[in-house]
PDB file of C-alpha atoms and ligand atoms in Angstrom:
ATOM      1  CA  MET A1276     -16.809 -72.759   9.964  1.00 84.00           C
ATOM      2  CA  THR A1277     -15.798 -69.223   8.932  1.00 91.00           C
ATOM      3  CA  LEU A1278     -13.642 -67.468  11.543  1.00 93.00           C
ATOM      4  CA  SER A1279     -14.025 -63.794  12.447  1.00 93.00           C
ATOM      5  CA  ALA A1280     -10.956 -61.687  11.660  1.00 91.00           C
ATOM      6  CA  ARG A1281     -10.062 -61.403  15.350  1.00 91.00           C
ATOM      7  CA  ASP A1282     -10.196 -65.174  15.924  1.00 92.00           C
ATOM      8  CA  ALA A1283      -8.399 -65.870  12.665  1.00 94.00           C
ATOM      9  CA  TYR A1284      -5.383 -63.653  13.393  1.00 93.00           C
ATOM     10  CA  GLU A1285      -4.908 -65.202  16.834  1.00 92.00           C
ATOM     11  CA  LEU A1286      -4.502 -68.593  15.102  1.00 91.00           C
ATOM     12  CA  TRP A1287      -2.769 -67.322  11.965  1.00 91.00           C
ATOM     13  CA  ALA A1288      -0.048 -65.352  13.775  1.00 91.00           C
ATOM     14  CA  ALA A1289       2.170 -68.383  14.431  1.00 88.00           C
ATOM     15  CA  SER A1290       2.577 -68.996  10.683  1.00 87.00           C
ATOM     16  CA  TYR A1291       2.675 -65.329   9.586  1.00 87.00           C
ATOM     17  CA  PRO A1292       6.285 -64.227   8.999  1.00 87.00           C
ATOM     18  CA  PRO A1293       7.051 -60.505   8.435  1.00 88.00           C
ATOM     19  CA  VAL A1294       7.659 -60.995   4.694  1.00 89.00           C
ATOM     20  CA  ALA A1295       5.388 -61.591   1.695  1.00 90.00           C
ATOM     21  CA  HIS A1296       4.701 -65.310   2.058  1.00 86.00           C
ATOM     22  CA  ASN A1297       2.174 -66.077  -0.654  1.00 87.00           C
ATOM     23  CA  PRO A1298       1.679 -65.056  -4.309  1.00 88.00           C
ATOM     24  CA  LEU A1299      -1.033 -62.514  -3.444  1.00 91.00           C
ATOM     25  CA  MET A1300       1.271 -60.736  -0.985  1.00 93.00           C
ATOM     26  CA  ARG A1301       4.110 -60.732  -3.522  1.00 92.00           C
ATOM     27  CA  ILE A1302       1.971 -59.126  -6.233  1.00 93.00           C
ATOM     28  CA  GLU A1303       0.640 -56.593  -3.713  1.00 97.00           C
ATOM     29  CA  GLN A1304       4.080 -55.764  -2.349  1.00 97.00           C
ATOM     30  CA  ASP A1305       5.504 -55.141  -5.840  1.00 95.00           C
ATOM     31  CA  VAL A1306       2.974 -52.344  -6.300  1.00 97.00           C
ATOM     32  CA  VAL A1307       2.956 -50.908  -2.769  1.00 98.00           C
ATOM     33  CA  GLU A1308       6.757 -50.906  -2.511  1.00 98.00           C
ATOM     34  CA  SER A1309       7.076 -49.046  -5.822  1.00 97.00           C
ATOM     35  CA  LEU A1310       4.629 -46.379  -4.580  1.00 98.00           C
ATOM     36  CA  LEU A1311       6.371 -46.022  -1.199  1.00 98.00           C
ATOM     37  CA  ALA A1312       9.730 -45.708  -2.960  1.00 97.00           C
ATOM     38  CA  HIS A1313       8.630 -42.302  -4.302  1.00 97.00           C
ATOM     39  CA  ILE A1314       7.425 -40.948  -0.952  1.00 98.00           C
ATOM     40  CA  SER A1315       9.446 -39.061   1.656  1.00 97.00           C
ATOM     41  CA  ALA A1316       7.975 -38.978   5.140  1.00 98.00           C
ATOM     42  CA  ARG A1317       8.972 -37.935   8.653  1.00 98.00           C
ATOM     43  CA  ARG A1318       6.282 -39.716  10.676  1.00 98.00           C
ATOM     44  CA  ALA A1319       4.782 -42.916   9.263  1.00 97.00           C
ATOM     45  CA  LEU A1320       2.094 -45.235  10.575  1.00 98.00           C
ATOM     46  CA  ASP A1321       1.417 -48.801   9.444  1.00 97.00           C
ATOM     47  CA  VAL A1322      -2.227 -49.629  10.200  1.00 98.00           C
ATOM     48  CA  GLY A1323      -2.999 -53.339  10.645  1.00 97.00           C
ATOM     49  CA  THR A1324       0.751 -53.856  10.724  1.00 96.00           C
ATOM     50  CA  GLY A1325       0.510 -57.565  11.589  1.00 95.00           C
ATOM     51  CA  SER A1326       4.005 -58.997  11.807  1.00 93.00           C
ATOM     52  CA  GLY A1327       5.478 -55.722  10.501  1.00 94.00           C
ATOM     53  CA  ARG A1328       6.146 -56.596   6.846  1.00 95.00           C
ATOM     54  CA  TYR A1329       6.019 -52.932   5.800  1.00 96.00           C
ATOM     55  CA  VAL A1330       8.062 -51.439   8.628  1.00 94.00           C
ATOM     56  CA  PRO A1331      11.409 -51.616   6.737  1.00 94.00           C
ATOM     57  CA  MET A1332       9.820 -50.011   3.650  1.00 96.00           C
ATOM     58  CA  LEU A1333       8.326 -47.214   5.769  1.00 96.00           C
ATOM     59  CA  LYS A1334      11.745 -46.611   7.351  1.00 95.00           C
ATOM     60  CA  ALA A1335      13.188 -46.392   3.838  1.00 96.00           C
ATOM     61  CA  THR A1336      10.996 -43.307   3.187  1.00 97.00           C
ATOM     62  CA  GLY A1337      13.331 -41.482   5.575  1.00 97.00           C
ATOM     63  CA  ALA A1338      10.785 -41.407   8.397  1.00 97.00           C
ATOM     64  CA  SER A1339      12.372 -40.972  11.832  1.00 95.00           C
ATOM     65  CA  THR A1340       9.161 -42.195  13.488  1.00 95.00           C
ATOM     66  CA  VAL A1341       7.593 -45.425  12.233  1.00 96.00           C
ATOM     67  CA  LEU A1342       4.761 -46.883  14.296  1.00 96.00           C
ATOM     68  CA  GLY A1343       2.695 -49.987  13.640  1.00 96.00           C
ATOM     69  CA  VAL A1344      -0.774 -50.484  15.088  1.00 97.00           C
ATOM     70  CA  ASP A1345      -2.775 -53.707  15.190  1.00 96.00           C
ATOM     71  CA  PHE A1346      -5.658 -55.051  17.285  1.00 96.00           C
ATOM     72  CA  SER A1347      -4.167 -58.550  17.481  1.00 95.00           C
ATOM     73  CA  LEU A1348      -1.627 -59.052  20.257  1.00 93.00           C
ATOM     74  CA  ALA A1349      -0.674 -62.389  18.703  1.00 93.00           C
ATOM     75  CA  MET A1350       0.230 -60.663  15.429  1.00 93.00           C
ATOM     76  CA  LEU A1351       2.128 -57.896  17.233  1.00 93.00           C
ATOM     77  CA  ARG A1352       4.129 -60.520  19.153  1.00 90.00           C
ATOM     78  CA  ARG A1353       4.950 -62.262  15.860  1.00 86.00           C
ATOM     79  CA  GLY A1354       6.760 -59.153  14.629  1.00 76.00           C
ATOM     80  CA  THR A1355      10.268 -58.108  15.430  1.00 69.00           C
ATOM     81  CA  ALA A1356      10.873 -56.734  18.900  1.00 58.00           C
ATOM     82  CA  ALA A1357      11.306 -53.238  17.427  1.00 64.00           C
ATOM     83  CA  PRO A1358       9.740 -50.441  19.476  1.00 69.00           C
ATOM     84  CA  GLY A1359       6.751 -48.640  18.055  1.00 91.00           C
ATOM     85  CA  ARG A1360       4.271 -51.519  17.897  1.00 92.00           C
ATOM     86  CA  VAL A1361       0.983 -50.418  19.400  1.00 95.00           C
ATOM     87  CA  CYS A1362      -2.169 -52.396  20.167  1.00 95.00           C
ATOM     88  CA  GLY A1363      -5.274 -50.532  19.008  1.00 97.00           C
ATOM     89  CA  ASP A1364      -8.259 -50.469  16.702  1.00 98.00           C
ATOM     90  CA  ALA A1365      -7.848 -48.975  13.247  1.00 98.00           C
ATOM     91  CA  CYS A1366     -11.186 -47.155  13.516  1.00 98.00           C
ATOM     92  CA  ARG A1367     -10.275 -45.540  16.883  1.00 98.00           C
ATOM     93  CA  LEU A1368      -6.557 -44.926  16.619  1.00 98.00           C
ATOM     94  CA  PRO A1369      -4.758 -43.936  19.816  1.00 97.00           C
ATOM     95  CA  PHE A1370      -3.133 -40.886  18.173  1.00 98.00           C
ATOM     96  CA  LYS A1371      -3.942 -37.172  18.024  1.00 98.00           C
ATOM     97  CA  ARG A1372      -5.118 -35.596  14.792  1.00 98.00           C
ATOM     98  CA  ALA A1373      -2.446 -34.747  12.198  1.00 98.00           C
ATOM     99  CA  THR A1374       0.200 -36.929  13.881  1.00 98.00           C
ATOM    100  CA  PHE A1375       1.512 -38.554  10.665  1.00 98.00           C
ATOM    101  CA  ASP A1376       2.447 -37.560   7.143  1.00 98.00           C
ATOM    102  CA  LEU A1377       2.256 -41.117   5.761  1.00 98.00           C
ATOM    103  CA  VAL A1378      -0.169 -43.930   6.547  1.00 98.00           C
ATOM    104  CA  ASN A1379       0.215 -47.379   5.010  1.00 98.00           C
ATOM    105  CA  ALA A1380      -2.417 -50.106   5.446  1.00 98.00           C
ATOM    106  CA  SER A1381      -1.825 -53.346   3.599  1.00 98.00           C
ATOM    107  CA  LEU A1382      -4.486 -56.015   3.096  1.00 98.00           C
ATOM    108  CA  MET A1383      -6.348 -55.034   6.269  1.00 98.00           C
ATOM    109  CA  VAL A1384      -9.296 -52.963   5.094  1.00 98.00           C
ATOM    110  CA  GLY A1385     -11.114 -56.154   4.052  1.00 97.00           C
ATOM    111  CA  ASP A1386     -11.438 -56.740   7.802  1.00 97.00           C
ATOM    112  CA  ILE A1387     -13.288 -53.431   8.191  1.00 98.00           C
ATOM    113  CA  ALA A1388     -17.078 -53.345   7.868  1.00 97.00           C
ATOM    114  CA  ASP A1389     -17.449 -49.536   7.971  1.00 98.00           C
ATOM    115  CA  LEU A1390     -15.144 -48.320   5.226  1.00 98.00           C
ATOM    116  CA  GLY A1391     -16.330 -44.708   5.664  1.00 98.00           C
ATOM    117  CA  ALA A1392     -15.398 -44.661   9.368  1.00 98.00           C
ATOM    118  CA  TRP A1393     -12.012 -46.233   8.629  1.00 98.00           C
ATOM    119  CA  THR A1394     -11.194 -43.721   5.894  1.00 98.00           C
ATOM    120  CA  ARG A1395     -12.232 -40.769   8.113  1.00 98.00           C
ATOM    121  CA  GLU A1396      -9.920 -42.095  10.834  1.00 98.00           C
ATOM    122  CA  MET A1397      -7.000 -42.283   8.375  1.00 99.00           C
ATOM    123  CA  ALA A1398      -7.751 -38.653   7.410  1.00 98.00           C
ATOM    124  CA  ARG A1399      -7.905 -37.605  11.074  1.00 98.00           C
ATOM    125  CA  VAL A1400      -4.421 -38.858  11.951  1.00 98.00           C
ATOM    126  CA  LEU A1401      -2.841 -37.513   8.738  1.00 98.00           C
ATOM    127  CA  ALA A1402      -1.610 -33.939   8.440  1.00 98.00           C
ATOM    128  CA  THR A1403      -2.828 -31.903   5.465  1.00 98.00           C
ATOM    129  CA  GLY A1404      -0.861 -33.048   2.429  1.00 98.00           C
ATOM    130  CA  GLY A1405      -0.262 -36.401   4.143  1.00 98.00           C
ATOM    131  CA  GLN A1406      -0.282 -39.548   2.039  1.00 98.00           C
ATOM    132  CA  LEU A1407      -2.344 -42.707   2.362  1.00 98.00           C
ATOM    133  CA  VAL A1408      -1.213 -45.906   0.628  1.00 98.00           C
ATOM    134  CA  TYR A1409      -3.380 -48.972   1.097  1.00 98.00           C
ATOM    135  CA  SER A1410      -4.388 -52.238  -0.512  1.00 98.00           C
ATOM    136  CA  ASP A1411      -7.482 -54.398  -0.422  1.00 98.00           C
ATOM    137  CA  PHE A1412      -8.732 -57.638  -1.899  1.00 97.00           C
ATOM    138  CA  HIS A1413      -9.973 -56.837  -5.388  1.00 97.00           C
ATOM    139  CA  PRO A1414     -13.770 -56.806  -5.962  1.00 96.00           C
ATOM    140  CA  SER A1415     -13.074 -59.898  -8.148  1.00 93.00           C
ATOM    141  CA  TRP A1416     -13.128 -61.892  -4.912  1.00 89.00           C
ATOM    142  CA  ALA A1417     -16.777 -61.147  -4.163  1.00 92.00           C
ATOM    143  CA  GLN A1418     -17.807 -61.301  -7.828  1.00 92.00           C
ATOM    144  CA  ARG A1419     -16.386 -64.812  -8.193  1.00 92.00           C
ATOM    145  CA  GLY A1420     -17.355 -66.028  -4.720  1.00 91.00           C
ATOM    146  CA  TRP A1421     -13.750 -66.763  -3.647  1.00 91.00           C
ATOM    147  CA  SER A1422     -13.247 -67.509   0.008  1.00 90.00           C
ATOM    148  CA  ARG A1423     -10.307 -66.284   2.031  1.00 91.00           C
ATOM    149  CA  THR A1424      -8.377 -69.126   3.648  1.00 91.00           C
ATOM    150  CA  PHE A1425      -5.173 -69.745   5.579  1.00 89.00           C
ATOM    151  CA  LYS A1426      -3.281 -72.706   7.011  1.00 88.00           C
ATOM    152  CA  SER A1427      -2.619 -72.632  10.741  1.00 87.00           C
ATOM    153  CA  ALA A1428       0.616 -74.000  12.219  1.00 85.00           C
ATOM    154  CA  ASP A1429      -1.033 -77.432  12.718  1.00 88.00           C
ATOM    155  CA  GLY A1430      -1.692 -77.646   8.942  1.00 88.00           C
ATOM    156  CA  ALA A1431      -5.483 -77.167   9.180  1.00 90.00           C
ATOM    157  CA  THR A1432      -7.135 -74.882   6.603  1.00 93.00           C
ATOM    158  CA  HIS A1433      -9.507 -72.175   7.883  1.00 94.00           C
ATOM    159  CA  ASP A1434     -11.935 -69.807   6.177  1.00 94.00           C
ATOM    160  CA  VAL A1435     -11.789 -66.167   7.288  1.00 94.00           C
ATOM    161  CA  SER A1436     -14.643 -63.703   6.909  1.00 92.00           C
ATOM    162  CA  PHE A1437     -14.004 -60.501   4.985  1.00 93.00           C
ATOM    163  CA  ASN A1438     -15.939 -57.389   3.993  1.00 96.00           C
ATOM    164  CA  PRO A1439     -15.930 -56.896   0.236  1.00 97.00           C
ATOM    165  CA  HIS A1440     -15.615 -53.291  -0.947  1.00 98.00           C
ATOM    166  CA  THR A1441     -16.155 -52.140  -4.530  1.00 98.00           C
ATOM    167  CA  ILE A1442     -13.854 -49.631  -6.219  1.00 98.00           C
ATOM    168  CA  ASP A1443     -16.746 -47.152  -6.066  1.00 98.00           C
ATOM    169  CA  ASP A1444     -17.058 -47.751  -2.284  1.00 98.00           C
ATOM    170  CA  HIS A1445     -13.370 -46.868  -1.899  1.00 98.00           C
ATOM    171  CA  LEU A1446     -13.547 -43.803  -4.128  1.00 98.00           C
ATOM    172  CA  ALA A1447     -16.664 -42.463  -2.388  1.00 98.00           C
ATOM    173  CA  ALA A1448     -15.163 -43.010   1.082  1.00 98.00           C
ATOM    174  CA  LEU A1449     -11.893 -41.327   0.080  1.00 98.00           C
ATOM    175  CA  GLU A1450     -13.658 -38.345  -1.428  1.00 98.00           C
ATOM    176  CA  ARG A1451     -15.947 -37.880   1.604  1.00 98.00           C
ATOM    177  CA  ALA A1452     -12.958 -38.030   3.968  1.00 98.00           C
ATOM    178  CA  GLY A1453     -11.189 -35.264   2.000  1.00 98.00           C
ATOM    179  CA  PHE A1454      -8.649 -37.298   0.018  1.00 98.00           C
ATOM    180  CA  GLY A1455      -7.599 -36.733  -3.573  1.00 98.00           C
ATOM    181  CA  VAL A1456      -6.790 -40.009  -5.318  1.00 98.00           C
ATOM    182  CA  ARG A1457      -3.408 -40.067  -7.053  1.00 98.00           C
ATOM    183  CA  THR A1458      -3.133 -43.711  -8.150  1.00 98.00           C
ATOM    184  CA  ILE A1459      -5.255 -46.843  -8.394  1.00 98.00           C
ATOM    185  CA  ARG A1460      -3.513 -50.076  -9.361  1.00 98.00           C
ATOM    186  CA  GLU A1461      -5.225 -53.440  -9.958  1.00 98.00           C
ATOM    187  CA  PRO A1462      -2.457 -55.987 -10.554  1.00 95.00           C
ATOM    188  CA  ARG A1463      -2.845 -59.532 -11.855  1.00 92.00           C
ATOM    189  CA  PHE A1464      -0.542 -62.525 -11.537  1.00 86.00           C
ATOM    190  CA  ASN A1465       2.070 -62.575 -14.281  1.00 78.00           C
ATOM    191  CA  PRO A1466       5.165 -64.676 -14.993  1.00 73.00           C
ATOM    192  CA  THR A1467       7.374 -62.447 -12.816  1.00 74.00           C
ATOM    193  CA  HIS A1468       5.428 -63.777  -9.813  1.00 71.00           C
ATOM    194  CA  GLY A1469       6.617 -67.297 -10.630  1.00 69.00           C
ATOM    195  CA  GLU A1470       4.953 -70.163 -12.373  1.00 74.00           C
ATOM    196  CA  GLU A1471       3.922 -72.064  -9.261  1.00 78.00           C
ATOM    197  CA  PRO A1472       1.414 -74.836 -10.065  1.00 79.00           C
ATOM    198  CA  GLY A1473      -1.161 -73.071  -7.879  1.00 80.00           C
ATOM    199  CA  ILE A1474      -0.924 -69.848  -9.904  1.00 83.00           C
ATOM    200  CA  LEU A1475      -1.023 -71.702 -13.230  1.00 83.00           C
ATOM    201  CA  ALA A1476      -4.120 -73.622 -12.106  1.00 84.00           C
ATOM    202  CA  PHE A1477      -5.687 -70.359 -10.901  1.00 85.00           C
ATOM    203  CA  ARG A1478      -5.043 -68.664 -14.253  1.00 84.00           C
ATOM    204  CA  ARG A1479      -6.435 -71.628 -16.198  1.00 86.00           C
ATOM    205  CA  ARG A1480      -9.601 -71.646 -14.127  1.00 89.00           C
ATOM    206  CA  TRP A1481     -10.259 -67.922 -13.725  1.00 89.00           C
ATOM    207  CA  GLY A1482      -8.615 -66.333 -16.768  1.00 88.00           C
ATOM    208  CA  ASN A1483      -6.272 -64.191 -14.676  1.00 87.00           C
ATOM    209  CA  PRO A1484      -8.451 -61.428 -13.209  1.00 91.00           C
ATOM    210  CA  GLN A1485      -7.105 -58.660 -10.969  1.00 94.00           C
ATOM    211  CA  VAL A1486      -6.603 -59.945  -7.424  1.00 94.00           C
ATOM    212  CA  VAL A1487      -5.650 -56.855  -5.423  1.00 97.00           C
ATOM    213  CA  VAL A1488      -6.390 -53.144  -5.582  1.00 98.00           C
ATOM    214  CA  VAL A1489      -3.945 -50.513  -4.316  1.00 98.00           C
ATOM    215  CA  PHE A1490      -4.754 -46.839  -3.695  1.00 98.00           C
ATOM    216  CA  HIS A1491      -2.495 -43.859  -3.181  1.00 98.00           C
ATOM    217  CA  ALA A1492      -4.372 -40.769  -1.981  1.00 98.00           C
ATOM    218  CA  VAL A1493      -3.396 -37.406  -0.501  1.00 98.00           C
ATOM    219  CA  LYS A1494      -5.250 -35.512   2.230  1.00 98.00           C
ATOM    220  CA  GLU A1495      -6.322 -32.264   0.624  1.00 97.00           C
ATOM    221  CA  PRO A1496      -6.304 -28.861   2.343  1.00 94.00           C
TER     222      PRO A1496
HETATM  223  C1  SAM B 995      -3.961 -59.706   6.364  1.00 91.11           C
HETATM  224  S1  SAM B 995      -3.159 -59.062   7.784  1.00 91.11           S
HETATM  225  C2  SAM B 995      -1.984 -57.972   6.995  1.00 91.11           C
HETATM  226  C3  SAM B 995      -0.813 -57.651   7.888  1.00 91.11           C
HETATM  227  C4  SAM B 995       0.197 -56.680   7.272  1.00 91.11           C
HETATM  228  N1  SAM B 995      -0.415 -55.411   6.970  1.00 91.11           N
HETATM  229  C5  SAM B 995       0.758 -57.271   6.006  1.00 91.11           C
HETATM  230  O1  SAM B 995       0.284 -56.902   4.932  1.00 91.11           O
HETATM  231  O2  SAM B 995       1.651 -58.113   6.109  1.00 91.11           O
HETATM  232  C6  SAM B 995      -4.333 -57.898   8.447  1.00 91.11           C
HETATM  233  C7  SAM B 995      -3.914 -57.332   9.778  1.00 91.11           C
HETATM  234  O3  SAM B 995      -4.825 -56.293  10.129  1.00 91.11           O
HETATM  235  C8  SAM B 995      -5.140 -56.407  11.503  1.00 91.11           C
HETATM  236  N2  SAM B 995      -6.449 -55.805  11.734  1.00 91.11           N
HETATM  237  C9  SAM B 995      -7.629 -56.184  11.183  1.00 91.11           C
HETATM  238  N3  SAM B 995      -8.627 -55.396  11.613  1.00 91.11           N
HETATM  239  C10 SAM B 995      -8.072 -54.474  12.445  1.00 91.11           C
HETATM  240  C11 SAM B 995      -8.582 -53.384  13.193  1.00 91.11           C
HETATM  241  N4  SAM B 995      -9.879 -53.067  13.176  1.00 91.11           N
HETATM  242  N5  SAM B 995      -7.723 -52.661  13.934  1.00 91.11           N
HETATM  243  C12 SAM B 995      -6.395 -52.971  13.963  1.00 91.11           C
HETATM  244  N6  SAM B 995      -5.851 -53.991  13.276  1.00 91.11           N
HETATM  245  C13 SAM B 995      -6.682 -54.747  12.529  1.00 91.11           C
HETATM  246  C14 SAM B 995      -5.100 -57.908  11.779  1.00 91.11           C
HETATM  247  O4  SAM B 995      -4.924 -58.212  13.146  1.00 91.11           O
HETATM  248  C15 SAM B 995      -3.933 -58.347  10.911  1.00 91.11           C
HETATM  249  O5  SAM B 995      -2.724 -58.302  11.604  1.00 91.11           O
END
């Protein structure tokens, strides 16, 4: 049975530490962290923050305000007890327009069916000139029919639904919402991510396609 995102995160939270805990997250974090390292911000928001993996990296931008929003109370409870963790829906954020100058959203937009509405909401809460950094499962996933799975604390494996988005879907949504795209990165597994048997088997079977896509865009005047 394939779980909805909401049901999945309730179960997944117990085994979801606030660090990159699988090869996909490590490859994604390498790219996102290097982009964030070049950004200075005062007010940063982490959308779909989960257990708060990106909160320390958003603080490192110099931001004095760092908030994380997530619709899963179980995931929010899994994070550190730091203040600034808010329960809310990414497509109806509980913030006024132009509240932030940096929004990060890591590996959560695959849970969003209406990419256009999500992107408009990111634009709404960002000030002009504000920066959006986000990652998604690469279109390779849908092209190759990969399923998204996780192991719950009891060791059972579960399938989770996700909404595949093409690169063109992302670019069109960003343009319509008034963003200018600065960077698109599509990393693959390479030896710096370790030579775990699972990755080697994956590369033998699939020929090492891109697994994640990361965007950096700026809200234009
Ligand atoms: C794969 S996890 C990623 C968590 C964190 N960003 C990270 O990379 O470690 C996706 C997170 O997005 C949250 N999420 C999914 N859809 C959401 C929505 N519509 N509104 C708010 N949070 C959402 C989930 O509850 C989950 O915590």
